[in-house]
XYZ file of C-alpha atoms in Angstrom:
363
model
C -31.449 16.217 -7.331
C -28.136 18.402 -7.486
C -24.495 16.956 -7.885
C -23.148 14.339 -5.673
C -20.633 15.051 -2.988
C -17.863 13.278 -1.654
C -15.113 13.739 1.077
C -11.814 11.203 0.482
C -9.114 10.987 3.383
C -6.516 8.879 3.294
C -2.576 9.634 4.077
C 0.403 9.568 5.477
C 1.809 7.221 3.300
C 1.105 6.016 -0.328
C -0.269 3.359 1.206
C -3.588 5.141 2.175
C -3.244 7.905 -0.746
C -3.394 5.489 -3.601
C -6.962 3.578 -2.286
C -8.407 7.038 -1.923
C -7.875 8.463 -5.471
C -8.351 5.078 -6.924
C -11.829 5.201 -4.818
C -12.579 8.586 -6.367
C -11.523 7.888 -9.961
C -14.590 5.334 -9.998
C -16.783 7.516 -8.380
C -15.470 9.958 -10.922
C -16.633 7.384 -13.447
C -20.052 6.779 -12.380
C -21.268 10.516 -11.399
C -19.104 12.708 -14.303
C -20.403 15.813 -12.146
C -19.693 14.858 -9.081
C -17.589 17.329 -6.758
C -15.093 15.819 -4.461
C -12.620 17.436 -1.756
C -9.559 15.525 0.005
C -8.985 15.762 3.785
C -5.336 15.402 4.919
C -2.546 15.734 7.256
C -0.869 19.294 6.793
C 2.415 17.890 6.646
C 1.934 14.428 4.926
C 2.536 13.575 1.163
C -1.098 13.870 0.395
C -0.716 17.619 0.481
C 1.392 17.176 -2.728
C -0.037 14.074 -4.190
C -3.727 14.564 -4.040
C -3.316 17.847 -6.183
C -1.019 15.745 -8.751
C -3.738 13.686 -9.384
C -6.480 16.576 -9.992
C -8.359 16.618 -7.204
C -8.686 19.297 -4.016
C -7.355 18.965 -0.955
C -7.744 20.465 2.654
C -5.057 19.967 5.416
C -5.858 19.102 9.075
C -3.001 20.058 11.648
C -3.045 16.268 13.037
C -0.191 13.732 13.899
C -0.007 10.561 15.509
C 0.485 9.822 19.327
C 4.007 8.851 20.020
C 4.467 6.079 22.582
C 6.487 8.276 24.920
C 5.929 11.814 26.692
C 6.882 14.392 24.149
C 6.048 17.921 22.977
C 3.943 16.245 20.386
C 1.988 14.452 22.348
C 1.127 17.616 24.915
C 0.395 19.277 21.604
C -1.833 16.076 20.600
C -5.232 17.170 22.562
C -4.632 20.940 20.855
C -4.794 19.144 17.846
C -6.999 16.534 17.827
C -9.556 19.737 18.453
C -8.215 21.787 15.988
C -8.801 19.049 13.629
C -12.556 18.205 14.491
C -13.360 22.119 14.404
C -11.937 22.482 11.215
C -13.414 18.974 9.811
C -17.084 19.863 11.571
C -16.155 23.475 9.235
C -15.370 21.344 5.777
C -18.429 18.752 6.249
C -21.396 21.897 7.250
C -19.714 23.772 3.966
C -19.254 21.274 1.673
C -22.534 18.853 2.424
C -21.305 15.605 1.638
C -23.479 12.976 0.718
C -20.753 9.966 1.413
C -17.781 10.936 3.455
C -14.662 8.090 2.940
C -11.490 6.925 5.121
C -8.553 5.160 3.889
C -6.553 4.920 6.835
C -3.834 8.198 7.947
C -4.206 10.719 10.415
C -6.574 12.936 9.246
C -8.991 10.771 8.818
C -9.605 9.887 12.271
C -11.623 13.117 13.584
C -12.815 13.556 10.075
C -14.807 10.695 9.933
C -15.300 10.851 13.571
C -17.226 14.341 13.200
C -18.916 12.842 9.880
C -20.503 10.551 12.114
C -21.583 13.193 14.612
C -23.582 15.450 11.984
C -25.225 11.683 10.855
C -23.536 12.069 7.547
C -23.094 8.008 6.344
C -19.149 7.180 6.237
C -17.318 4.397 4.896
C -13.609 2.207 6.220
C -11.726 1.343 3.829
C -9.059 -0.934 5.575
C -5.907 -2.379 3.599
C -4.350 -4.471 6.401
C -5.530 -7.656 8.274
C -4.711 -6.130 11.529
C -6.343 -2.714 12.254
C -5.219 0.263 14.175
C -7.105 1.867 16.744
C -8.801 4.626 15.027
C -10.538 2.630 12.516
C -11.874 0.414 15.402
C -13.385 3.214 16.905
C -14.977 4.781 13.984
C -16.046 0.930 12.764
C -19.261 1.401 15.508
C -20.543 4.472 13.368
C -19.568 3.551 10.162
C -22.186 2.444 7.144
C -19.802 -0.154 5.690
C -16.423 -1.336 6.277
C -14.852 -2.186 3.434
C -11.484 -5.015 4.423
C -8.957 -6.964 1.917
C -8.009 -9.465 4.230
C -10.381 -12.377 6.525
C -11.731 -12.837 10.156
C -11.835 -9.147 10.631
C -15.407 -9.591 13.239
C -13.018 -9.556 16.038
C -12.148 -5.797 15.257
C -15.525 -4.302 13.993
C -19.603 -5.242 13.679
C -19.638 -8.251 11.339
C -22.699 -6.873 10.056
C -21.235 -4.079 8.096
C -17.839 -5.799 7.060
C -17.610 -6.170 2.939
C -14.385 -8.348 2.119
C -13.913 -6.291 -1.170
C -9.940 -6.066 -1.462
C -7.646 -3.244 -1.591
C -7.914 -0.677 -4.488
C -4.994 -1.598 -7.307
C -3.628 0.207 -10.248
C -5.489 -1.183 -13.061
C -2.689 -1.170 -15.202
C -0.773 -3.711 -13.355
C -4.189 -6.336 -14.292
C -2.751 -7.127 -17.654
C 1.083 -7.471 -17.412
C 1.485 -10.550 -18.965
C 1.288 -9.060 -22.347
C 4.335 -6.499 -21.598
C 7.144 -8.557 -21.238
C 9.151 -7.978 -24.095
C 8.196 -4.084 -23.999
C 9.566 -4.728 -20.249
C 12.464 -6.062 -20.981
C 13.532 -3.275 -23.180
C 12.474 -0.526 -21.317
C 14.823 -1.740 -18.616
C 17.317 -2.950 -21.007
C 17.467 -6.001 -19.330
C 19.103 -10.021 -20.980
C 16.240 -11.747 -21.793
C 18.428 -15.047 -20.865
C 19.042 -13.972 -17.371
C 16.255 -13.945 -14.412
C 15.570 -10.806 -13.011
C 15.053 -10.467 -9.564
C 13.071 -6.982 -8.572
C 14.147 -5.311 -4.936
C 10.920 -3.350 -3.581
C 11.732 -0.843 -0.312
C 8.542 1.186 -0.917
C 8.842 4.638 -1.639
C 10.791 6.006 1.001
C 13.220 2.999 0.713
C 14.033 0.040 3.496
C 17.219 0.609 5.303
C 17.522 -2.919 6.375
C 16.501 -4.595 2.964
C 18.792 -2.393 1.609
C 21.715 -3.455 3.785
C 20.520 -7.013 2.704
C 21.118 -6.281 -0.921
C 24.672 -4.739 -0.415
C 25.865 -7.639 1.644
C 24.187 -10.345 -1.139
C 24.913 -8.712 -4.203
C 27.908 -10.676 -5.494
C 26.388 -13.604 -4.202
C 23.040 -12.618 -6.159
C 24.730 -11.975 -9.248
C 26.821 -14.951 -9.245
C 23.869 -17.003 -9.815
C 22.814 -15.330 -13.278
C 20.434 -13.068 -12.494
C 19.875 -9.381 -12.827
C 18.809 -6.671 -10.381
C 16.461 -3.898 -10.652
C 17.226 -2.620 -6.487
C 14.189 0.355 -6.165
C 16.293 1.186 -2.990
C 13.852 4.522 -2.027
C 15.233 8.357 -2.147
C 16.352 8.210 1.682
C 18.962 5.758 0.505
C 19.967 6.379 -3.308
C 22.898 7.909 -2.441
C 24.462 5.175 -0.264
C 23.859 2.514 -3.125
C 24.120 4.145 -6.512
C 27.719 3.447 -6.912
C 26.321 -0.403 -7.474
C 24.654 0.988 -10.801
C 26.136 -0.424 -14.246
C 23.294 -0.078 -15.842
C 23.046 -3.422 -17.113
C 23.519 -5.961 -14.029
C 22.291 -4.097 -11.439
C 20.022 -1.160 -11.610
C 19.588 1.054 -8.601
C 16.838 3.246 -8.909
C 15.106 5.815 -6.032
C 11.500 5.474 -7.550
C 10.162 3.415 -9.953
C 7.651 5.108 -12.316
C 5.975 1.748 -14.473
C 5.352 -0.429 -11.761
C 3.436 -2.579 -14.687
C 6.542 -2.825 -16.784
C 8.830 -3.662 -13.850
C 6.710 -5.982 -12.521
C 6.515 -7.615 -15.976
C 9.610 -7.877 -16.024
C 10.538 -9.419 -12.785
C 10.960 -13.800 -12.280
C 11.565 -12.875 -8.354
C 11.002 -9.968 -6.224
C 11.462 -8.670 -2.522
C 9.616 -6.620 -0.821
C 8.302 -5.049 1.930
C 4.292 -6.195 3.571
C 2.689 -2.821 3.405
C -0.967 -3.510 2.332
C -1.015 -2.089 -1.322
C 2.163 -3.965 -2.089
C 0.740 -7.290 -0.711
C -2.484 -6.330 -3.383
C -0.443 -5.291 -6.340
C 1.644 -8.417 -5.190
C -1.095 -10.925 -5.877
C -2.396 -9.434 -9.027
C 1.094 -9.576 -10.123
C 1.592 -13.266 -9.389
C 5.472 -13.700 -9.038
C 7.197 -15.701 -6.704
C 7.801 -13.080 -3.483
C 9.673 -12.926 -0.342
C 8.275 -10.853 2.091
C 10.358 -8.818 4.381
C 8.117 -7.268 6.487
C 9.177 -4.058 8.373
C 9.250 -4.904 12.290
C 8.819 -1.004 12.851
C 5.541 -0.246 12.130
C 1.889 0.057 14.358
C 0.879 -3.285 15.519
C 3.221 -5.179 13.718
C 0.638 -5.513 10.307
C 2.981 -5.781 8.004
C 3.967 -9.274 9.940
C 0.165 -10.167 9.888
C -0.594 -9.254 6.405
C 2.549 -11.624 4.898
C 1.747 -14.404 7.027
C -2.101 -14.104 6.268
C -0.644 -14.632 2.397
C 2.446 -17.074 3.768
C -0.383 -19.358 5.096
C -1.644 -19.751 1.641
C 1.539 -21.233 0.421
C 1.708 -17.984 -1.338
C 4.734 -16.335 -0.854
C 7.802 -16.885 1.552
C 8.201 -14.880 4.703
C 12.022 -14.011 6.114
C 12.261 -12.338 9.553
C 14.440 -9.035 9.690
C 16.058 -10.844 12.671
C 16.435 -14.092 10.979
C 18.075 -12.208 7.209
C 21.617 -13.628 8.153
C 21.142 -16.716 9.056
C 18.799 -17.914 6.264
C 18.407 -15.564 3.627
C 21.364 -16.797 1.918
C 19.887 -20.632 1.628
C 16.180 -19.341 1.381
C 16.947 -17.702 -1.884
C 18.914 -20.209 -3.538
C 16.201 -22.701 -2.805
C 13.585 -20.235 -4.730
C 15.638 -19.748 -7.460
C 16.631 -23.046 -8.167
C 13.234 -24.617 -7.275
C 10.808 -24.413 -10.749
C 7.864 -26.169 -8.676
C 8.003 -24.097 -5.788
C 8.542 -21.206 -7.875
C 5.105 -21.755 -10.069
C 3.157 -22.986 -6.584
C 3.846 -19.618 -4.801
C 2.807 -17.724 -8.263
C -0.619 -19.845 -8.556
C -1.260 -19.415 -4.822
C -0.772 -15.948 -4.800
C -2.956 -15.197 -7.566
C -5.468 -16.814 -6.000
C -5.820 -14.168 -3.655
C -5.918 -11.287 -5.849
C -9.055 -8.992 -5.822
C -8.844 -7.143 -9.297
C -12.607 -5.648 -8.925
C -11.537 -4.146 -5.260
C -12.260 -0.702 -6.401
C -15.733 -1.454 -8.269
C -16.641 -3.322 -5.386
C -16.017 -0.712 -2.530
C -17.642 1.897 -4.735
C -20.952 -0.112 -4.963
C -20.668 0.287 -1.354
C -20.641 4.044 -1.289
C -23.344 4.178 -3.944
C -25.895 2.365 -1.709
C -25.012 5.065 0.749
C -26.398 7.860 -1.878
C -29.968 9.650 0.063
């Protein structure tokens, strides 16, 4: 019996990167030996991420379909074949035994040609609404791995395993790092501190949010830490002081800043909804309006019907933020029934879970 192999894509945003090198860190744990190689898009963060985190990566020359006639799209049917020659090319050479998709560009034909040369593939999908490509692939795949309920009406109910999305580990035990929190932020232990999440690219219209509300924010005693993305740090750095309000591009110890948090904001991209329940703080969601199929809607509400965090409409921010915030901050009962609620739905063995999965698959 030689080494086991396995082929990880996942991209396009952290959002599919992070499941996929959590997913191989286990594997990585389980099989010492094991070899593993990336598949991503050529011009997506994976190229530089994957690497970071020690592993290989190949790029496929693959983008998305716009929803309008451009040069992109003519260029689409180029690529998608470019991409399936090159993935059939990766899969004869490298002889996978599992191949694994977390969702991004490339690994749509990836998977799609994994299926082809009967290698056994498995989903991994963060949100509770999925896009097309996974619903395609679902009819091939071995197991479908999903973090959120009633997925049947999208793929086989036969091979769907509600397992959770992949989260950091560290952020499992953050109760214990409050007070290191608190000083690594420098933050007033007597104030609340309410944390502003855009993801990593930043959220224009949360940000604009946070500019208008500041003063009236502040004037309610509590402190800021405003992660307002690297797009955007420019615009709203001259509201650091360091002390009150802390405006920060990235945020490097999600554990400590989550620790440290009483309230936070942020945006309904599946790994933040996951981290979000593990984390168990009173949340309100913001989803972004702009992004495929709405599922950043449909993965708050799934949460918001819970009781388990508070949704506010982009379209609705000025006419009830204001209110809707005051009434969290001043509300103890509501604040510790959206914390217990949330926690409910956290799913801290996601990753150990999904990679039982992929073991099964082993010939």
């Amino acid at each position: 019996m030689g080494n086991h192999k396995f082929i990880l894509s996942g991209g396009g945003t952290g959002g599919h990167i992070y499941p996929a090198i959590a997913i191989a860190n286990e594997l990585k744990l389980r099989f010492p030996d094991a070899e593993f190689l990336f598949v991503g898009a050529k011009d997506k963060m994976e190229m530089q991420k994957v690497p970071e985190s020690g592993y290989k990566i190949e790029g496929l020359w693959i983008a998305g379909l716009q929803r309008r006639l451009t040069l992109q799209n003519m260029m689409f049917p180029l690529k998608l074949i470019s991409s399936l020659t090159i993935s059939r090319k990766i899969i004869k050479q490298f002889k996978p035994d599992v191949v694994i998709g977390t969702g991004g560009f490339a690994s749509g034909p990836l998977l799609q040609m994994a299926n082809s040369l009967d290698i056994p593939t498995v989903i991994q999908e963060q949100n509770s609404y999925p896009g097309i490509t996974n619903k395609i692939l679902s009819k091939k795949a071995k197991a479908i791995c999903v973090a959120y309920e009633n997925l049947e009406r999208f793929f086989p109910k036969e091979k769907i395993v509600f397992t959770g999305n992949p989260v950091r580990q560290d952020l499992l035990e953050i109760d214990s790092k409050r007070k290191e929190a608190l000083r690594y932020f420098n933050l007033d232990p007597n104030k609340k501190t309410l944390l502003v999440l855009g993801g990593s690219l930043g959220a224009r219209r949360i940000n604009q949010l946070i500019e208008k509300e500041i003063y009236n924010i502040v004037s309610k005693d509590i402190q800021i830490i405003w992660q307002c993305g690297k797009l955007y740090y420019h615009d709203y750095n001259h509201f650091n002081d360091g002390q009150i309000v802390q405006v920060l591009s990235f945020i490097d110890r999600m554990d400590l800043v989550y620790a440290a948090a009483d309230f936070v904001i942020s945006r309904a991209g599946a790994s933040s909804v996951s981290e979000l329940c593990l984390v168990g703080k009173p949340v309100i969601f913001i989803p972004s309006p702009n992004v495929a199929e709405d599922h950043q809607t449909k993965n708050a509400k799934a949460i918001v019907e819970r009781n388990g965090a508070i949704l506010i409409k982009e379209s609705e921010l000025d006419a009830t933020f204001e209110h809707t915030f005051a009434n969290l901050v001043f509300d103890e009962k509501l604040q510790k029934e959206l914390s217990e609620n949330i926690k409910k739905l956290a799913k801290p063995n996601a990753t150990k879970d999904i990679v039982e999965q992929i073991v099964k698959l082993i010939k």
